[in-house]
CSV table of C-alpha atoms in Angstrom, one decimal:
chain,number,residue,atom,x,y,z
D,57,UNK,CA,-71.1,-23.8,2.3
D,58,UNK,CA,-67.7,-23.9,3.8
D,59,UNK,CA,-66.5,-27.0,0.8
D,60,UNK,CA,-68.0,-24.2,-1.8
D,61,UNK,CA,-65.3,-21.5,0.3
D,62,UNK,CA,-62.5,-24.3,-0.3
D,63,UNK,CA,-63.3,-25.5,-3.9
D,64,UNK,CA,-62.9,-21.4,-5.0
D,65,UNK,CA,-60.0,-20.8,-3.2
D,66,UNK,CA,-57.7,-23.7,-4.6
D,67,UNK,CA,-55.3,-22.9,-6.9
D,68,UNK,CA,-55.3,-24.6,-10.5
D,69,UNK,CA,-53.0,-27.5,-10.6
D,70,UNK,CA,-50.6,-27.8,-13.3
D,71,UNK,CA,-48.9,-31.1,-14.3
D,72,UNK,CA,-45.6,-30.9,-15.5
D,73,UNK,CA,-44.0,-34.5,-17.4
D,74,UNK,CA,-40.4,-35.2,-16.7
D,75,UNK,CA,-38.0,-37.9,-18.0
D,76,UNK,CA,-34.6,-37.8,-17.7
D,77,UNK,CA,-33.9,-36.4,-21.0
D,78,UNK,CA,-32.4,-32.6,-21.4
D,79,UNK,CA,-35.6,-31.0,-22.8
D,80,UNK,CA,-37.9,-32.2,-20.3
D,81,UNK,CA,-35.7,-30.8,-17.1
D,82,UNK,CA,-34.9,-27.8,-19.3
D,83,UNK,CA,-39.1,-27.2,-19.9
D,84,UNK,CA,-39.1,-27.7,-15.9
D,85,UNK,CA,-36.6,-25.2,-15.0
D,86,UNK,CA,-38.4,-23.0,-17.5
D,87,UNK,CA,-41.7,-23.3,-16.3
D,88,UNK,CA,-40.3,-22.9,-12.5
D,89,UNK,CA,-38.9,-19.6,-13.7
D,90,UNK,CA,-41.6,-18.2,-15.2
D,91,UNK,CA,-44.5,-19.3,-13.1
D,92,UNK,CA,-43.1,-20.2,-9.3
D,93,UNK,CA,-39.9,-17.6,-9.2
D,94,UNK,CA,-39.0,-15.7,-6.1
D,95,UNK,CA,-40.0,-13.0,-7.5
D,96,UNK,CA,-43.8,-13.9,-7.7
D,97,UNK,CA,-45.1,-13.7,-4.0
D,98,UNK,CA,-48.1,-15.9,-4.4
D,99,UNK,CA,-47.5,-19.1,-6.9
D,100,UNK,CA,-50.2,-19.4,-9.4
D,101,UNK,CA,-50.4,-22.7,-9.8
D,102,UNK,CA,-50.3,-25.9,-7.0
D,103,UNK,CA,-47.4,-28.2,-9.2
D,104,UNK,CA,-47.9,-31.7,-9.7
D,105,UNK,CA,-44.6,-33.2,-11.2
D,106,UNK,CA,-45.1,-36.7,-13.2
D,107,UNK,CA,-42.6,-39.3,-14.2
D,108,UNK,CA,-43.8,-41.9,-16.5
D,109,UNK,CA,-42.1,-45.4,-16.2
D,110,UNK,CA,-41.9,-47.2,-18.9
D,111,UNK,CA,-43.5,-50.8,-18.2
D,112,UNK,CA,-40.6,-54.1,-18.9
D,113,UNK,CA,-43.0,-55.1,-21.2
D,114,UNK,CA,-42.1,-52.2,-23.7
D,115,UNK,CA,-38.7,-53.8,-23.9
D,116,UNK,CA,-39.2,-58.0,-23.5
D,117,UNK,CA,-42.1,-57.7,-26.2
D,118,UNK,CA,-45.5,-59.3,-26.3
D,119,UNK,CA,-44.5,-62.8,-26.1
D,120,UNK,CA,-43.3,-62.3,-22.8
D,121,UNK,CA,-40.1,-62.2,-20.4
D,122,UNK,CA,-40.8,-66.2,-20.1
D,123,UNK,CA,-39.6,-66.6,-23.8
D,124,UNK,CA,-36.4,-64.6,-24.3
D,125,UNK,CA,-33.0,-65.2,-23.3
D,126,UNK,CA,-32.5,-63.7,-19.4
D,127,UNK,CA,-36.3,-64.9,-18.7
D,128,UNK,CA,-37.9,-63.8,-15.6
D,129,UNK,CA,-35.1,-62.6,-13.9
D,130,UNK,CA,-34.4,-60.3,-17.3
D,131,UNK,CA,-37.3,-58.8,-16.7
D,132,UNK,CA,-37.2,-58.4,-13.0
D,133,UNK,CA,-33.6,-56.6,-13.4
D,134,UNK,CA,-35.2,-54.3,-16.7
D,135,UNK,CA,-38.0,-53.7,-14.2
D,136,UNK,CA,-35.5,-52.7,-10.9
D,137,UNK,CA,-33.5,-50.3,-13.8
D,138,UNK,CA,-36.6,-48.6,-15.0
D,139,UNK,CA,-37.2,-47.9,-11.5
D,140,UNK,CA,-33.9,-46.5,-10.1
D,141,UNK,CA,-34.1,-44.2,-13.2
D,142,UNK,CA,-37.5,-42.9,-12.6
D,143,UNK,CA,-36.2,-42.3,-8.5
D,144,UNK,CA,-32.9,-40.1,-10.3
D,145,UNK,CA,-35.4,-38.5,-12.3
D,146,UNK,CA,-37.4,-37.1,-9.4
D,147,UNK,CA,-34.7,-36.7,-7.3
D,148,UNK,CA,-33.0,-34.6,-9.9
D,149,UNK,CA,-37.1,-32.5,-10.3
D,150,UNK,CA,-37.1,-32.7,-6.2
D,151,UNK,CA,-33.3,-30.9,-6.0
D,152,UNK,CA,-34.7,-28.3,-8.9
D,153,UNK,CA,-37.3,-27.4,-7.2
D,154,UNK,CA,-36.0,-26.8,-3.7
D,155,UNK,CA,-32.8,-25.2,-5.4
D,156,UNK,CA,-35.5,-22.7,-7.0
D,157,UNK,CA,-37.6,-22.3,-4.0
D,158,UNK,CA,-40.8,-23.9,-4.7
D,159,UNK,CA,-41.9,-26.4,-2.0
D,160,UNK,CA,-45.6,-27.2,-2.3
D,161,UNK,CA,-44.9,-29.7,-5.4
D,162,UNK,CA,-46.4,-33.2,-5.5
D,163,UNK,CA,-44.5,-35.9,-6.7
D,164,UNK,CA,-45.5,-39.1,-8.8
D,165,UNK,CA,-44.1,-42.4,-10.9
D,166,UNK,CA,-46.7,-43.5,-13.1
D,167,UNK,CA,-46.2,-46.5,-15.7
D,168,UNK,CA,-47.3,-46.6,-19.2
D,169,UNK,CA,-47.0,-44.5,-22.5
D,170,UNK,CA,-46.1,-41.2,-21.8
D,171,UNK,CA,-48.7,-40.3,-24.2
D,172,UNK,CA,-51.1,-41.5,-22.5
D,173,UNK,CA,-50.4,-41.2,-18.6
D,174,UNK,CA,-49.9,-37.3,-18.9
D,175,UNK,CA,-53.7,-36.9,-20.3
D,176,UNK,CA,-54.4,-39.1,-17.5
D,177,UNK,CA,-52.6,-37.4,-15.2
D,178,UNK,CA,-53.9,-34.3,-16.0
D,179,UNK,CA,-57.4,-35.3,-15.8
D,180,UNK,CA,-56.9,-36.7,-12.6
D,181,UNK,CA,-55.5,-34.0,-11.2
D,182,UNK,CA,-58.2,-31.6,-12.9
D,183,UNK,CA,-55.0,-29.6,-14.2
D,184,UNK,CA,-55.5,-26.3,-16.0
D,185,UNK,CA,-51.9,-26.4,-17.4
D,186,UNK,CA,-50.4,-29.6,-18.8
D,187,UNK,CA,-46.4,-28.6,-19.7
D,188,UNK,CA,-44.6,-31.3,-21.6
D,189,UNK,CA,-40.5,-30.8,-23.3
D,190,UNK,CA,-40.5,-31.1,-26.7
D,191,UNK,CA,-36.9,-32.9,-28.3
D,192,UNK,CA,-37.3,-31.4,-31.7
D,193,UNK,CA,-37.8,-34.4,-33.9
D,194,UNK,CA,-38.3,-33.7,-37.3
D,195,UNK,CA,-41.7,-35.1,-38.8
D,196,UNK,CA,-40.3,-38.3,-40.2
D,197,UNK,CA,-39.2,-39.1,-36.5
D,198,UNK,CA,-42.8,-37.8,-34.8
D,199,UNK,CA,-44.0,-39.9,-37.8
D,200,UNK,CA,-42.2,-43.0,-36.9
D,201,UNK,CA,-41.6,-42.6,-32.7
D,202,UNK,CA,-44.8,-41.0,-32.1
D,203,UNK,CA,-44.5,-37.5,-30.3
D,204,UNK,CA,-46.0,-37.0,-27.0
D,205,UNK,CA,-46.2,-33.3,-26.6
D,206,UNK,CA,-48.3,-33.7,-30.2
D,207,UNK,CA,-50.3,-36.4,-28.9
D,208,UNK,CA,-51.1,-34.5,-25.5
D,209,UNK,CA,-51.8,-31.1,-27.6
D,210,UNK,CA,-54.4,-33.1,-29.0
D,211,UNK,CA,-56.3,-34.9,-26.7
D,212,UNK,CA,-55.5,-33.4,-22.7
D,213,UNK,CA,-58.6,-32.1,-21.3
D,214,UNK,CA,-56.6,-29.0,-20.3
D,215,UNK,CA,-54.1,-26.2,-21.8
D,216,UNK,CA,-50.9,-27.9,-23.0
D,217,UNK,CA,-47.9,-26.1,-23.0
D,218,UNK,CA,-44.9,-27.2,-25.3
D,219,UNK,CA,-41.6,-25.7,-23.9
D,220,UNK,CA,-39.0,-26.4,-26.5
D,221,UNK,CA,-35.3,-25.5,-25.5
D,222,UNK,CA,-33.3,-23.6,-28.3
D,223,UNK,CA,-30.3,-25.9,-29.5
D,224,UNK,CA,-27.4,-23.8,-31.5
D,225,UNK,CA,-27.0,-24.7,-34.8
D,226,UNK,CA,-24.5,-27.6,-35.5
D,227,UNK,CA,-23.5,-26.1,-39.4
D,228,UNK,CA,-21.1,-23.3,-39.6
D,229,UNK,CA,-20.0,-23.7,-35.2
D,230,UNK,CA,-16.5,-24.9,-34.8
């Protein structure tokens, strides 16, 4: 009876993607504003911020790091990048947070597609909110890049909210 106490009181969970890229810590600062603020006394939601790491093998190619020109040790410095930029990129989502107040965030590195990791990661964390940046590619670049915060509208087991930043018009500024 006292796990059937716990399981109601919990707070949803919502997962929020972050790369390094300006939309995705923009959609982060959004969302702390609007739902964990200073002004909100009792948070909503328990926060759940993912990276997703590329893997090496987006960038050596399927026939291996064994068969290109820096071989294994290529791959071994691509993987030690990747993973100093995912560690900025959290330590830039860990100094946002704490700059905004809001303490009781989990933090993660997962590797993979994006695409594919935040639907994972929001089913694994049962979310009830999945937010995701969106750049603002037109549909010949969703078409040929894939889009993430399309795929994840589509196919998360959970809300998905979009936050896209407003970008001023580059005709008629000076």
């Amino acid at each position: 009876m006292a796990a059937a106490a716990v399981a109601v009181a919990a707070k949803p969970v919502m997962v929020i993607g972050v790369d390094d890229s300006e939309c995705a810590i923009a959609a982060l600062e959004w969302t702390l504003d609007q739902f964990f603020s200073q002004t909100v006394r009792l948070h909503p939601f328990k926060l759940v911020v993912v990276h997703v790491k590329p893997s090496p093998d987006v960038f050596v190619g399927v026939s291996g790091p064994g068969r290109i020109a820096g071989s294994v040790e290529t791959y071994q410095a691509l993987d030690g990048d990747l993973k100093r930029k995912a560690a900025r990129t959290l330590k830039i989502a860990r100094e946002i947070c704490a700059a905004k107040s809001v303490c009781d965030v989990e933090f993660e590195v997962e590797e993979g597609d994006a695409r594919y990791v935040l639907c994972e990661a929001a089913n694994k964390h049962r979310a009830s909110v999945l937010v995701v940046g969106s750049r603002g590619h037109g549909a010949i670049k969703r078409a040929l890049l894939g889009s993430v915060s399309d795929y994840c509208a589509l196919r998360a087991p959970c809300t998905v909210m979009i936050v896209k930043i407003n970008h001023p018009t580059k005709t008629g500024s000076k």
